[in-house]
mmCIF file of C-alpha atoms in Angstrom:
data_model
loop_
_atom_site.group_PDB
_atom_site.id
_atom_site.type_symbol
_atom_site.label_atom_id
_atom_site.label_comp_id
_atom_site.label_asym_id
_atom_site.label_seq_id
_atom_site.Cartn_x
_atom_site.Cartn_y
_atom_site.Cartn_z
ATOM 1 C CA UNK A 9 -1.521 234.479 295.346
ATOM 2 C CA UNK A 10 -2.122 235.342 298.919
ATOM 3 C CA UNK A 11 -3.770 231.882 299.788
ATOM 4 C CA UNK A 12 -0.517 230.281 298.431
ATOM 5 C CA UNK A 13 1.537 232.843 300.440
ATOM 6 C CA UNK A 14 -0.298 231.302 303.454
ATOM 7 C CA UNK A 15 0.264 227.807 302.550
ATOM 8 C CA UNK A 16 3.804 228.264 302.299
ATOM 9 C CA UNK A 17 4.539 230.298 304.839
ATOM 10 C CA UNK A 18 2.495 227.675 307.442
ATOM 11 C CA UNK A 19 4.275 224.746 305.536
ATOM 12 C CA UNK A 20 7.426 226.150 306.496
ATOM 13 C CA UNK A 21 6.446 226.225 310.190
ATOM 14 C CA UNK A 22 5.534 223.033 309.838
ATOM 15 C CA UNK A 23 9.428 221.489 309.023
ATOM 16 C CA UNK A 24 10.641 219.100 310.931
ATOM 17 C CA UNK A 25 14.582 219.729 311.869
ATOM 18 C CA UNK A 26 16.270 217.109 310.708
ATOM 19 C CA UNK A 27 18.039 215.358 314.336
ATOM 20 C CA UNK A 28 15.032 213.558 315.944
ATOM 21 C CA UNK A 29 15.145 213.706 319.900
ATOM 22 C CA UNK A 30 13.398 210.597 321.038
ATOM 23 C CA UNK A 31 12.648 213.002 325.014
ATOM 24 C CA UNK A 32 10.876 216.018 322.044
ATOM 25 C CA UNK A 33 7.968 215.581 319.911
ATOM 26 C CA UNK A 34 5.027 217.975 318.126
ATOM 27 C CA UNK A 35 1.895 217.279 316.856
ATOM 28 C CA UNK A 36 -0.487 218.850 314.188
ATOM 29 C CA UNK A 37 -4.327 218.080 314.406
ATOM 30 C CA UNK A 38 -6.444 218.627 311.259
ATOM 31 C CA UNK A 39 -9.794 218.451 310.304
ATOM 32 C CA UNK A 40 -10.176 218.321 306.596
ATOM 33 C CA UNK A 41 -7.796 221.829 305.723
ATOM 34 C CA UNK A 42 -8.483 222.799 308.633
ATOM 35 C CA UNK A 43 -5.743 222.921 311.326
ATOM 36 C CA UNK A 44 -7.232 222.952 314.834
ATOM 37 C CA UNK A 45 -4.060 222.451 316.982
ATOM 38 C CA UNK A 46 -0.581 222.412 317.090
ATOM 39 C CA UNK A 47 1.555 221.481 320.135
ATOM 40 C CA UNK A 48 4.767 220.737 321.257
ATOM 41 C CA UNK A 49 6.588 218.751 324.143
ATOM 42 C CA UNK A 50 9.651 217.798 326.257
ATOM 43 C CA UNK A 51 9.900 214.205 328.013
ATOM 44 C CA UNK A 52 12.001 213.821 331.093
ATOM 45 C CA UNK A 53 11.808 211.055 333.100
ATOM 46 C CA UNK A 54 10.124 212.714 335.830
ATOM 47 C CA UNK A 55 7.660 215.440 334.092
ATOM 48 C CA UNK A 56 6.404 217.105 330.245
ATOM 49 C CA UNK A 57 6.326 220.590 329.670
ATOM 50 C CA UNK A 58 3.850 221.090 326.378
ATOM 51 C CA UNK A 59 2.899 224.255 324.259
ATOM 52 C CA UNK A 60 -0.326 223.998 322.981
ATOM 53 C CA UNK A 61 -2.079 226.729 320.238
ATOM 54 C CA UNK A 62 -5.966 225.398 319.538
ATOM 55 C CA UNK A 63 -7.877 227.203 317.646
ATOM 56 C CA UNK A 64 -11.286 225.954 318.326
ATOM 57 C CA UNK A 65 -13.967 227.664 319.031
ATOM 58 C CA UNK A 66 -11.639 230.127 320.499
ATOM 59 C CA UNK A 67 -7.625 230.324 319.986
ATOM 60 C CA UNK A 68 -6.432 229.140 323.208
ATOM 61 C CA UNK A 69 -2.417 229.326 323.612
ATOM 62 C CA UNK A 70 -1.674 226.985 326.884
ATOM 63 C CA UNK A 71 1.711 225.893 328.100
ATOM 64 C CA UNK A 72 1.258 223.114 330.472
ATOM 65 C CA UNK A 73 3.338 221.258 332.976
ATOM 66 C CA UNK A 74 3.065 218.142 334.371
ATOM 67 C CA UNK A 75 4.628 216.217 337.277
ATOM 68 C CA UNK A 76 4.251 212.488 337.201
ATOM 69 C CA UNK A 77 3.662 210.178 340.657
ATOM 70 C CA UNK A 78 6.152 206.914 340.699
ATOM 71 C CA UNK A 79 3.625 205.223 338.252
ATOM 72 C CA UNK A 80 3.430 207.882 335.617
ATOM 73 C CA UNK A 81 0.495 209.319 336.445
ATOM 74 C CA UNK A 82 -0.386 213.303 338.072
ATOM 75 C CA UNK A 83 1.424 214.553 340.541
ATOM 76 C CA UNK A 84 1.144 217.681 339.880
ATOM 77 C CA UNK A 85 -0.120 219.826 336.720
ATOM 78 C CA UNK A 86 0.127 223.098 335.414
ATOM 79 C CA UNK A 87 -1.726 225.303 333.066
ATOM 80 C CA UNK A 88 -0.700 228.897 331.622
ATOM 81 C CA UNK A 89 -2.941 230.813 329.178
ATOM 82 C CA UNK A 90 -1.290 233.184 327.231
ATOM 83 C CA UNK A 91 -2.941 236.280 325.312
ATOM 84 C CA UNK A 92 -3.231 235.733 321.794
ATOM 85 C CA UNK A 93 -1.765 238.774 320.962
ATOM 86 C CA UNK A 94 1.770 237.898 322.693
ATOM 87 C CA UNK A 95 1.444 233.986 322.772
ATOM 88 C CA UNK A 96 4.877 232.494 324.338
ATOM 89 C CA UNK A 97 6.625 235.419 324.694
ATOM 90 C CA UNK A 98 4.701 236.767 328.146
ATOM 91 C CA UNK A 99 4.764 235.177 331.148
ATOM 92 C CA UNK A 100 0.543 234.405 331.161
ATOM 93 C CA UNK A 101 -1.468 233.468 333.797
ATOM 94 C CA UNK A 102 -1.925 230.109 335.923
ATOM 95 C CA UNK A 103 -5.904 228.885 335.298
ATOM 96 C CA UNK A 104 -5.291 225.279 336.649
ATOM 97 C CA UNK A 105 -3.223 223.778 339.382
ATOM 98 C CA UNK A 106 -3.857 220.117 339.875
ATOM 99 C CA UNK A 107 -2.365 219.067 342.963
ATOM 100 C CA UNK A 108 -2.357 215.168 344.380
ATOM 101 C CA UNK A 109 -3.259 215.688 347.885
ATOM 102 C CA UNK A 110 -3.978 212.160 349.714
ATOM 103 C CA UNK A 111 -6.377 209.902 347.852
ATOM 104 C CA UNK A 112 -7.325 212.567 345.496
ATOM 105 C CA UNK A 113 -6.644 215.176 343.616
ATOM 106 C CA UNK A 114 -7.061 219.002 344.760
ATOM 107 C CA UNK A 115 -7.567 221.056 341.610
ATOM 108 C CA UNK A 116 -8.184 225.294 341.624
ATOM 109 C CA UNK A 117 -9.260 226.816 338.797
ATOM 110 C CA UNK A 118 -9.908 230.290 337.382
ATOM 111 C CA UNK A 119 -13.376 230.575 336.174
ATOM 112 C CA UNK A 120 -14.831 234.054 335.886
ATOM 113 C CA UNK A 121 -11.818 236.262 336.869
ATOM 114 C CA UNK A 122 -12.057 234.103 340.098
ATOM 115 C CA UNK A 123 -10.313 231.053 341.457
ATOM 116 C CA UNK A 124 -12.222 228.100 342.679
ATOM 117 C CA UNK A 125 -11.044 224.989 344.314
ATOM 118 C CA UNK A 126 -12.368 221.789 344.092
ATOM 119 C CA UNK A 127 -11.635 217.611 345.219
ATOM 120 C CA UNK A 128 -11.166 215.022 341.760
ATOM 121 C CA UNK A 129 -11.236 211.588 342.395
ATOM 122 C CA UNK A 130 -7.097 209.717 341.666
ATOM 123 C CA UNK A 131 -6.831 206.667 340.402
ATOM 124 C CA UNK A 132 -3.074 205.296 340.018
ATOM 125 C CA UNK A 133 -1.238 206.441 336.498
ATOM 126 C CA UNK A 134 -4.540 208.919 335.931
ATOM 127 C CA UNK A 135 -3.827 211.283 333.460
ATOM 128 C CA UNK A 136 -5.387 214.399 332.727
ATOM 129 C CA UNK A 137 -7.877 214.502 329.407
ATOM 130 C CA UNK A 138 -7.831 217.677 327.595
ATOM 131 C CA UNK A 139 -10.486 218.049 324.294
ATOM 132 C CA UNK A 140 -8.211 218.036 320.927
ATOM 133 C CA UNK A 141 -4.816 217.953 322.560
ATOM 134 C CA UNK A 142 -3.005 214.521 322.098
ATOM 135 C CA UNK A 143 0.430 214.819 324.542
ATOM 136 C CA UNK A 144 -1.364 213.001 327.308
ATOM 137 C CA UNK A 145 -2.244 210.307 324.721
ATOM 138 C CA UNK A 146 1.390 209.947 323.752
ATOM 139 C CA UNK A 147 2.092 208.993 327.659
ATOM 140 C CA UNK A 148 -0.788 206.809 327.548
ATOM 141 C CA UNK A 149 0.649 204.906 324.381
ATOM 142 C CA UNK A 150 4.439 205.228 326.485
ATOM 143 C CA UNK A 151 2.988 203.006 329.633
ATOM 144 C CA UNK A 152 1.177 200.931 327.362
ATOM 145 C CA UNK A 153 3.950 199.509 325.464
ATOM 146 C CA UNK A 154 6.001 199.159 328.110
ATOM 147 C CA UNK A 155 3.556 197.252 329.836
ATOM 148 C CA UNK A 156 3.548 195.225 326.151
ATOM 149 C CA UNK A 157 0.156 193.613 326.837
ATOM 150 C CA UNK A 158 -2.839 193.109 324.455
ATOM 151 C CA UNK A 159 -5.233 195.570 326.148
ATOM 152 C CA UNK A 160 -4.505 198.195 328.483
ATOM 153 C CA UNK A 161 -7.229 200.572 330.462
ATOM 154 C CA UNK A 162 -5.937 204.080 330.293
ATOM 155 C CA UNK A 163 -7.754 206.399 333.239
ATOM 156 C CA UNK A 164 -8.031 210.203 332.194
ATOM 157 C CA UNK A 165 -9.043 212.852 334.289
ATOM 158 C CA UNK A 166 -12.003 215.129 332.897
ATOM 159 C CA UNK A 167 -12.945 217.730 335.348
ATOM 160 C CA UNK A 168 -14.054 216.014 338.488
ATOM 161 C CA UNK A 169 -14.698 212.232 337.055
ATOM 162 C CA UNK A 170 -12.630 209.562 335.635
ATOM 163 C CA UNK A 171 -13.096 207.813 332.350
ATOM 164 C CA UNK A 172 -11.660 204.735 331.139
ATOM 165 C CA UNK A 173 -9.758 204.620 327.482
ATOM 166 C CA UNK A 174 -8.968 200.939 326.370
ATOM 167 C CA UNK A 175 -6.156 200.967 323.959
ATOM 168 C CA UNK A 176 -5.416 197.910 322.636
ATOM 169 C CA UNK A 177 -2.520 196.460 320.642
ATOM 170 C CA UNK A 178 -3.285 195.047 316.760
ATOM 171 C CA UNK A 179 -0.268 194.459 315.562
ATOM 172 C CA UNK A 180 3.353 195.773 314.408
ATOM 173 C CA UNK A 181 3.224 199.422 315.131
ATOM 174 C CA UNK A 182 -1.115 199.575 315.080
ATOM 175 C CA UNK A 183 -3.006 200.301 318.094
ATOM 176 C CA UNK A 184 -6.313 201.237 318.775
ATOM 177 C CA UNK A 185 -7.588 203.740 322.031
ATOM 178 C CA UNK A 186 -11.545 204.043 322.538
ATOM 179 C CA UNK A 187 -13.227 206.945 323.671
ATOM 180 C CA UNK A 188 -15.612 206.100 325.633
ATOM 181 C CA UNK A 189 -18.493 207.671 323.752
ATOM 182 C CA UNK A 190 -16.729 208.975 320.903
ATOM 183 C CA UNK A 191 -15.641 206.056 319.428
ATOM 184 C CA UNK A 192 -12.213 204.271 318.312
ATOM 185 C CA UNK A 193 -9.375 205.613 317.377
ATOM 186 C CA UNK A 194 -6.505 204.008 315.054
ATOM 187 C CA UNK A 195 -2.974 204.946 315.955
ATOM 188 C CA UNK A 196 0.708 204.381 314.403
ATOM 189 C CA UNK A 197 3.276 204.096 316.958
ATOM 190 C CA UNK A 198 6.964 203.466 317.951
ATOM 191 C CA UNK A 199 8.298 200.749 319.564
ATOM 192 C CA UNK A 200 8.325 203.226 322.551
ATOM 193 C CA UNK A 201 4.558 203.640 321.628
ATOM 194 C CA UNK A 202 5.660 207.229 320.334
ATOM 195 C CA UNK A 203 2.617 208.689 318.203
ATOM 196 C CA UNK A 204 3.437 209.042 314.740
ATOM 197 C CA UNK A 205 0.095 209.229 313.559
ATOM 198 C CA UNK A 206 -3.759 209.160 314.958
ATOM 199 C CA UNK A 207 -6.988 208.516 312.735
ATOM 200 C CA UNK A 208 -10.011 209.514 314.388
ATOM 201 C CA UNK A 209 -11.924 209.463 311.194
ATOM 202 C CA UNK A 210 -14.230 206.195 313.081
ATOM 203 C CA UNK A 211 -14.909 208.885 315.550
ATOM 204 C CA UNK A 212 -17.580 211.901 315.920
ATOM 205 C CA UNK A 213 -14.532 214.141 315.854
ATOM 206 C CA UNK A 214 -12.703 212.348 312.337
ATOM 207 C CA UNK A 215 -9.602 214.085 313.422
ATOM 208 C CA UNK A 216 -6.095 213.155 312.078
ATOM 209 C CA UNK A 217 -3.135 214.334 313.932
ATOM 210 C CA UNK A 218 0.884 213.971 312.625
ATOM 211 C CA UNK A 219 3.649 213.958 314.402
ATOM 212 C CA UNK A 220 6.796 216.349 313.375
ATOM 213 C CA UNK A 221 10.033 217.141 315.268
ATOM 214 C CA UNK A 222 9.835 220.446 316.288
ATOM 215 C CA UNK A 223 7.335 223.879 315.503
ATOM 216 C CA UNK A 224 8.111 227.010 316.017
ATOM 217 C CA UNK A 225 5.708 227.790 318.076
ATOM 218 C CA UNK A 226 6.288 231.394 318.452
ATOM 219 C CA UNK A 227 5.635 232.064 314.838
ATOM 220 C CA UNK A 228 2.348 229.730 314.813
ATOM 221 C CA UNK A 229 0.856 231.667 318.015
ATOM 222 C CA UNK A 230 1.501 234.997 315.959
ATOM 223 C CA UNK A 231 0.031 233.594 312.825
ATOM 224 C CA UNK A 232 -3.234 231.761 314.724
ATOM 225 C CA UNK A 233 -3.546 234.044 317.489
ATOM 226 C CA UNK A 234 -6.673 235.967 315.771
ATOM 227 C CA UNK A 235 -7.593 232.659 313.437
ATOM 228 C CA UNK A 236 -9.928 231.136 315.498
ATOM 229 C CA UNK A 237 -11.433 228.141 313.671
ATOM 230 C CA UNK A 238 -14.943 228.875 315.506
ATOM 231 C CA UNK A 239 -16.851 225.596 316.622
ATOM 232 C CA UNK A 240 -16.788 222.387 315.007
ATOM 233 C CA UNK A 241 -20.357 221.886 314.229
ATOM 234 C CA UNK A 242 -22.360 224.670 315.380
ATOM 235 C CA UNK A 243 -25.878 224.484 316.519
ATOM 236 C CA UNK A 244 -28.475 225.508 314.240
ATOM 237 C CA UNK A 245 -32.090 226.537 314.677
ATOM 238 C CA UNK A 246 -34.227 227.454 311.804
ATOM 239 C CA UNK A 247 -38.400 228.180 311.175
ATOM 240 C CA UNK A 248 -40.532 228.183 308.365
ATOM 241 C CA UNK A 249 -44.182 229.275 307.647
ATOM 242 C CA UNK A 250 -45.724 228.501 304.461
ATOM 243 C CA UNK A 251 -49.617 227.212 303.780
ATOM 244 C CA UNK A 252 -50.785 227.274 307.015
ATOM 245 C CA UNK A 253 -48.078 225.262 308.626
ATOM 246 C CA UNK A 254 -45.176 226.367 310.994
ATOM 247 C CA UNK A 255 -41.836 224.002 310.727
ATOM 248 C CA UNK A 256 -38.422 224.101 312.875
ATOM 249 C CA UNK A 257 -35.659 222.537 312.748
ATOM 250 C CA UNK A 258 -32.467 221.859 314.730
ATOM 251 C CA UNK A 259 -29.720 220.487 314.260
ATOM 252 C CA UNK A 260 -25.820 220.697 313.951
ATOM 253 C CA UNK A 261 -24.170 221.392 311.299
ATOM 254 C CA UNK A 262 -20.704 220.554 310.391
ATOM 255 C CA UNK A 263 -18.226 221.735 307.611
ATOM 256 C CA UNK A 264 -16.852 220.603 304.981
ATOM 257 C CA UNK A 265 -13.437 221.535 305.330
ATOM 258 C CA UNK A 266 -11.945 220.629 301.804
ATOM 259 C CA UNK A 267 -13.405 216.449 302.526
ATOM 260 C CA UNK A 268 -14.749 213.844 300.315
ATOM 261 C CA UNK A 269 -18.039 213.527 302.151
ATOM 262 C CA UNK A 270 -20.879 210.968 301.195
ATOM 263 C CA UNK A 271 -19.527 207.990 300.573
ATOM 264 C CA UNK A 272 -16.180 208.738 302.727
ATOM 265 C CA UNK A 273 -16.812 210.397 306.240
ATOM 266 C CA UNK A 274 -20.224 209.438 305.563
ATOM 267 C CA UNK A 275 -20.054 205.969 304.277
ATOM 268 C CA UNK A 276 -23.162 205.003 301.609
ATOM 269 C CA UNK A 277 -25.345 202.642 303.160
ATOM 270 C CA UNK A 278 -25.328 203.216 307.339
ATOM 271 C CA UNK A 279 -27.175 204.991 309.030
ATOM 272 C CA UNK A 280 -26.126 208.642 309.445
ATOM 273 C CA UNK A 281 -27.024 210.960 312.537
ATOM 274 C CA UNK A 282 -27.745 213.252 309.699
ATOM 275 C CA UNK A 283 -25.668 216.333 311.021
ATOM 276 C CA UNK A 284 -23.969 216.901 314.618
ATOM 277 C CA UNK A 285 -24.028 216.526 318.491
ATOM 278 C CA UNK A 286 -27.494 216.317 319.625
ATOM 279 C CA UNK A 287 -29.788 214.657 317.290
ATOM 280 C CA UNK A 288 -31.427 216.942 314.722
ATOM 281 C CA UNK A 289 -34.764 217.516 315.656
ATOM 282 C CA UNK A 290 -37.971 218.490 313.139
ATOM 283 C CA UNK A 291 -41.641 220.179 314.679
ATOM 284 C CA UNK A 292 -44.431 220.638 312.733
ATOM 285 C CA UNK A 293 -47.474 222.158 313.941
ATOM 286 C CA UNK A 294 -49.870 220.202 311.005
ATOM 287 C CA UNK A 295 -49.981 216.884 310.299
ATOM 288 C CA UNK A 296 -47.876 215.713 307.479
ATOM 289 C CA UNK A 297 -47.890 212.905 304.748
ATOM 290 C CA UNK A 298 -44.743 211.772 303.654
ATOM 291 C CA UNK A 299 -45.257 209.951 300.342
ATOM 292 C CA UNK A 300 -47.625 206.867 302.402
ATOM 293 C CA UNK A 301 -46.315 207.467 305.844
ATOM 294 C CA UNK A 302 -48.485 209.923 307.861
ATOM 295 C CA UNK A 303 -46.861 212.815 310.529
ATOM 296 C CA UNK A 304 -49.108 213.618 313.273
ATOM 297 C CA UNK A 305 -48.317 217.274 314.545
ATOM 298 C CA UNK A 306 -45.497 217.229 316.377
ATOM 299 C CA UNK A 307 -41.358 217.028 316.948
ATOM 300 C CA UNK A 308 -39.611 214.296 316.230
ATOM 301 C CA UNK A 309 -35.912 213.287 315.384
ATOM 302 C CA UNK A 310 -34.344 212.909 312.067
ATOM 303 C CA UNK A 311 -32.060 210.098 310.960
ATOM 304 C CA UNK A 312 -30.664 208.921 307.111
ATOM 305 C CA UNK A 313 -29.244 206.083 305.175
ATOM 306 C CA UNK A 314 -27.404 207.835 302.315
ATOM 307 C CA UNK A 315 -27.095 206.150 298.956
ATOM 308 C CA UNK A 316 -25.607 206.915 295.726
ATOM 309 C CA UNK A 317 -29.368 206.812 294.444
ATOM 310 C CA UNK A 318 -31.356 208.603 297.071
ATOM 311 C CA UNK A 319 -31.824 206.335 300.343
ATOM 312 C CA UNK A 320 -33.873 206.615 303.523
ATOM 313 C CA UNK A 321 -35.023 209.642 305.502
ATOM 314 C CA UNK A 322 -36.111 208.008 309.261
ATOM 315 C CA UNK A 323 -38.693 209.742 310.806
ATOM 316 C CA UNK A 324 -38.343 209.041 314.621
ATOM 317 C CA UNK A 325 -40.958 209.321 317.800
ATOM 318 C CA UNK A 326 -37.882 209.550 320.236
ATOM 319 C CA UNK A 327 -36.393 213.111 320.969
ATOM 320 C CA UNK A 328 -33.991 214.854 323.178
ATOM 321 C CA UNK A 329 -31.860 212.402 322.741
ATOM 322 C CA UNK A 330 -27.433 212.887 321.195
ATOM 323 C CA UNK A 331 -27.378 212.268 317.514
ATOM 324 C CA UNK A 332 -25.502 208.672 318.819
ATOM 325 C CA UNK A 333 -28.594 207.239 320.482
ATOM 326 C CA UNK A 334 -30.868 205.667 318.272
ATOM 327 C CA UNK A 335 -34.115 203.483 318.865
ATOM 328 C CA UNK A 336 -35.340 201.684 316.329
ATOM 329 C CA UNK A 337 -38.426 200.651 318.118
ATOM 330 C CA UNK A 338 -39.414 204.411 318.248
ATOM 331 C CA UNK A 339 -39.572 204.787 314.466
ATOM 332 C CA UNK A 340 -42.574 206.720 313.185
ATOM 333 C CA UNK A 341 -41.461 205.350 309.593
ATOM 334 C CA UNK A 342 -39.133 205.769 306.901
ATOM 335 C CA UNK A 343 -39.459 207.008 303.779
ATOM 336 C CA UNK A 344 -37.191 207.121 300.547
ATOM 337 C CA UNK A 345 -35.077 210.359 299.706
ATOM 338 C CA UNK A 346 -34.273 211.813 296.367
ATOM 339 C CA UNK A 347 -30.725 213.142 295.497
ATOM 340 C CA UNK A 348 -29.540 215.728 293.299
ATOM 341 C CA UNK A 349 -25.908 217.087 292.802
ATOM 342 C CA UNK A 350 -25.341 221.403 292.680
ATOM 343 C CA UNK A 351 -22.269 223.205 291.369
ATOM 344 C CA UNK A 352 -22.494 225.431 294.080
ATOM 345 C CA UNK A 353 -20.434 223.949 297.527
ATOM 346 C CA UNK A 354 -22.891 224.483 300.587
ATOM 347 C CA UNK A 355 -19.790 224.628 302.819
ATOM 348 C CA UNK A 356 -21.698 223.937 306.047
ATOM 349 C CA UNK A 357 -24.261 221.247 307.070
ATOM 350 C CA UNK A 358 -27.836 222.932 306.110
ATOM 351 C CA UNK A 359 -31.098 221.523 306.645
ATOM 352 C CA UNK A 360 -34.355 223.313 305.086
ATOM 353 C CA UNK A 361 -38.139 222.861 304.548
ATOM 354 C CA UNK A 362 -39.243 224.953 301.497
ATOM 355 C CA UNK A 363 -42.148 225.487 300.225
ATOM 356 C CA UNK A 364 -43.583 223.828 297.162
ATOM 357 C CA UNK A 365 -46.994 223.762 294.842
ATOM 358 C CA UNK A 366 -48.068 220.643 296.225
ATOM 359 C CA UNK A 367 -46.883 221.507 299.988
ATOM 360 C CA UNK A 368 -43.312 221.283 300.377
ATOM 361 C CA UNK A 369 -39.873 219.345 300.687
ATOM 362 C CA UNK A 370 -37.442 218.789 303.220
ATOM 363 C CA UNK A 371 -34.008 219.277 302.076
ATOM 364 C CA UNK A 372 -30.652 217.728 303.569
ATOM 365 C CA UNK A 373 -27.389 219.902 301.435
ATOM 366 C CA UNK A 374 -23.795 219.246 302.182
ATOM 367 C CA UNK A 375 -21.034 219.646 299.645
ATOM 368 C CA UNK A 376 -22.215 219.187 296.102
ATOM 369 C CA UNK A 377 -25.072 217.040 297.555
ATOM 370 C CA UNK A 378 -28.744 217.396 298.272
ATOM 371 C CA UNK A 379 -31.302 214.995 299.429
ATOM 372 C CA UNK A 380 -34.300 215.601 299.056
ATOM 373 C CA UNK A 381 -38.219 213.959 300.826
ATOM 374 C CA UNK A 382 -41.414 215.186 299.943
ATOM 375 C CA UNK A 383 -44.364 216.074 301.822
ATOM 376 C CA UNK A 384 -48.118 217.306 301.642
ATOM 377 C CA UNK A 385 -49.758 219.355 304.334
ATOM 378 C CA UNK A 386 -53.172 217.659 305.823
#
């Protein structure tokens, strides 16, 4: 009963009024059941103010304001954080003033209980990036459409460097915008390029954010405001000791979050960076055998190719590398996996090495999944 309370009650929040105001707009980012932001905006010609709860790893309540140059790009921004105890309702305090000063940007920040000021390159129409909020990718998709060509380069400020998003039109109301190391993301637009929806499911992120007419914000910050969401996919670092042998393993390890996993966000068949963020890493102090293939000592990196009847653990020389970067040339090997269903739900990402009367078995569990490679201890 009190999980459907919840449900309703955040539905409810959730409405959209029912007179659309082309200059207003809201968005809410999920992640599976998870939701990880909400935020609302006002468009004038000349600037956005945007309220902005995220939850993740910490709640964060931010209202930001933004000043754009004769291009659309910074003039000037603004960002309040507000406790997460009063949200909207107190005044907060200022912990970044971007300022264009010249050829660049000045920026002061609080870090540490004290301010620090610092030079960003400008670039014309820059725009500032901020992690999991989307209002400066609806101005992004604004200047694109108006500028009504096939493919458009998007600069967005990130601390104190530049990176380029390409968003590109595919037609009707699709567009594309690709991170440039997260991957692409499809979007639904207006004919004022308007988000009305974002997939980042081809993404590391797999985010999928709505648009609604209006939040009330006040209510969400009191309902969020001790709800963090934690981090995404936390780091995890886990020994063993069995038989002589000493094993860790590291590796992130992201949630389920009510999604179809193997065979959806993980597709059958491709390779997998078999967990989160930095590439998972396995030591062994003894040298393995892995069915035929042979494990000198050592720490290497750990890649998969799921299938629906077991597929391919990879075994690789390379490490200290993100989960993204992948050399095939540096393969040790690759050996075949088993896989088993459970009616338990492991909730979160886990990665083991247990102990077993021949030696042991390195296990890979994620929903109602586990896959599972052998090994023998030399």
């Amino acid at each position: 009963m009190r999980n459907l309370l919840i449900t309703f009650l955040t539905a409810t929040l959730f409405v959209a009024c029912s007179t659309e105001d082309p200059n207003k707009g809201a968005f809410v980012t999920l992640l599976g059941n998870d939701t990880l932001a909400v935020e609302q905006f006002v468009k004038t010609d000349s600037s956005i103010t945007a309220q902005v709860i995220l939850r993740s790893p910490e709640v964060q309540i931010s209202t930001y304001i933004l000043h754009f140059d004769e291009l659309g790009g910074i003039e000037s921004m603004v960002q309040t954080d507000h406790s997460p105890v009063n949200g909207f309702q107190e005044d907060g305090a200022t912990v970044r003033n971007i300022t264009k000063v010249g050829d660049s940007l000045s920026v002061r920040v609080l870090r540490d209980e004290e301010y620090i000021t610092y030079r960003a390159p400008f670039q014309e129409g820059l725009l500032p990036f901020i992690d999991m909020v989307h209002w400066p990718y609806e101005l992004a998709f604004n200047k694109a459409a108006e500028a009504n060509q096939d493919t458009v380069i998007q600069p967005l400020l990130s601390g104190n460097r530049i990176m380029d998003f390409t968003i590109a039109q595919i037609e009707g109301d699709s567009m594309t915008i690709r991170h440039p190391y997260r991957g692409v993301m499809g979007v639904h637009v207006n004919r004022d390029g308007d988000i009305q929806h974002l997939d980042a499911g081809l993404t590391t992120r797999k985010l999928k954010v709505s648009r609604t007419n209006a939040l009330d914000m006040n209510a969400l910050a009191n309902q969020f405001g001790n709800e963090p969401v934690g981090e995404l996919s936390g780091a995890v670092s886990a020994e063993y000791s069995f038989k002589g042998a000493n094993f860790r393993v590291d590796f992130g390890s992201p949630k389920k979050r009510g999604r179809d996993l193997f065979g959806n966000i993980v597709p059958w068949g491709e390779r997998w960076r078999t967990g989160a963020n930095r590439a998972t890493h396995f030591y062994t102090s003894e040298d393995l055998m892995f069915g035929d293939l042979e494990v000198p000592a050592g720490e290497y990196t750990l890649f998969t190719i799921p299938e629906q009847d077991g597929g391919t653990l990879i075994i690789n020389k390379q490490t200290g590398q993100n989960g993204r970067s992948y050399d095939e040339s540096q393969d040790l090997g690759r050996v075949p996996m088993e896989i088993s269903t459970t009616e338990e739900v492991v909730e979160a990402f886990t990665i083991s090495v247990e102990e077993t009367e021949e030696g042991g078995e390195l296990n890979l569990a994620w929903g109602n999944t586990v896959f599972k490679a052998d090994f023998t201890i030399r």
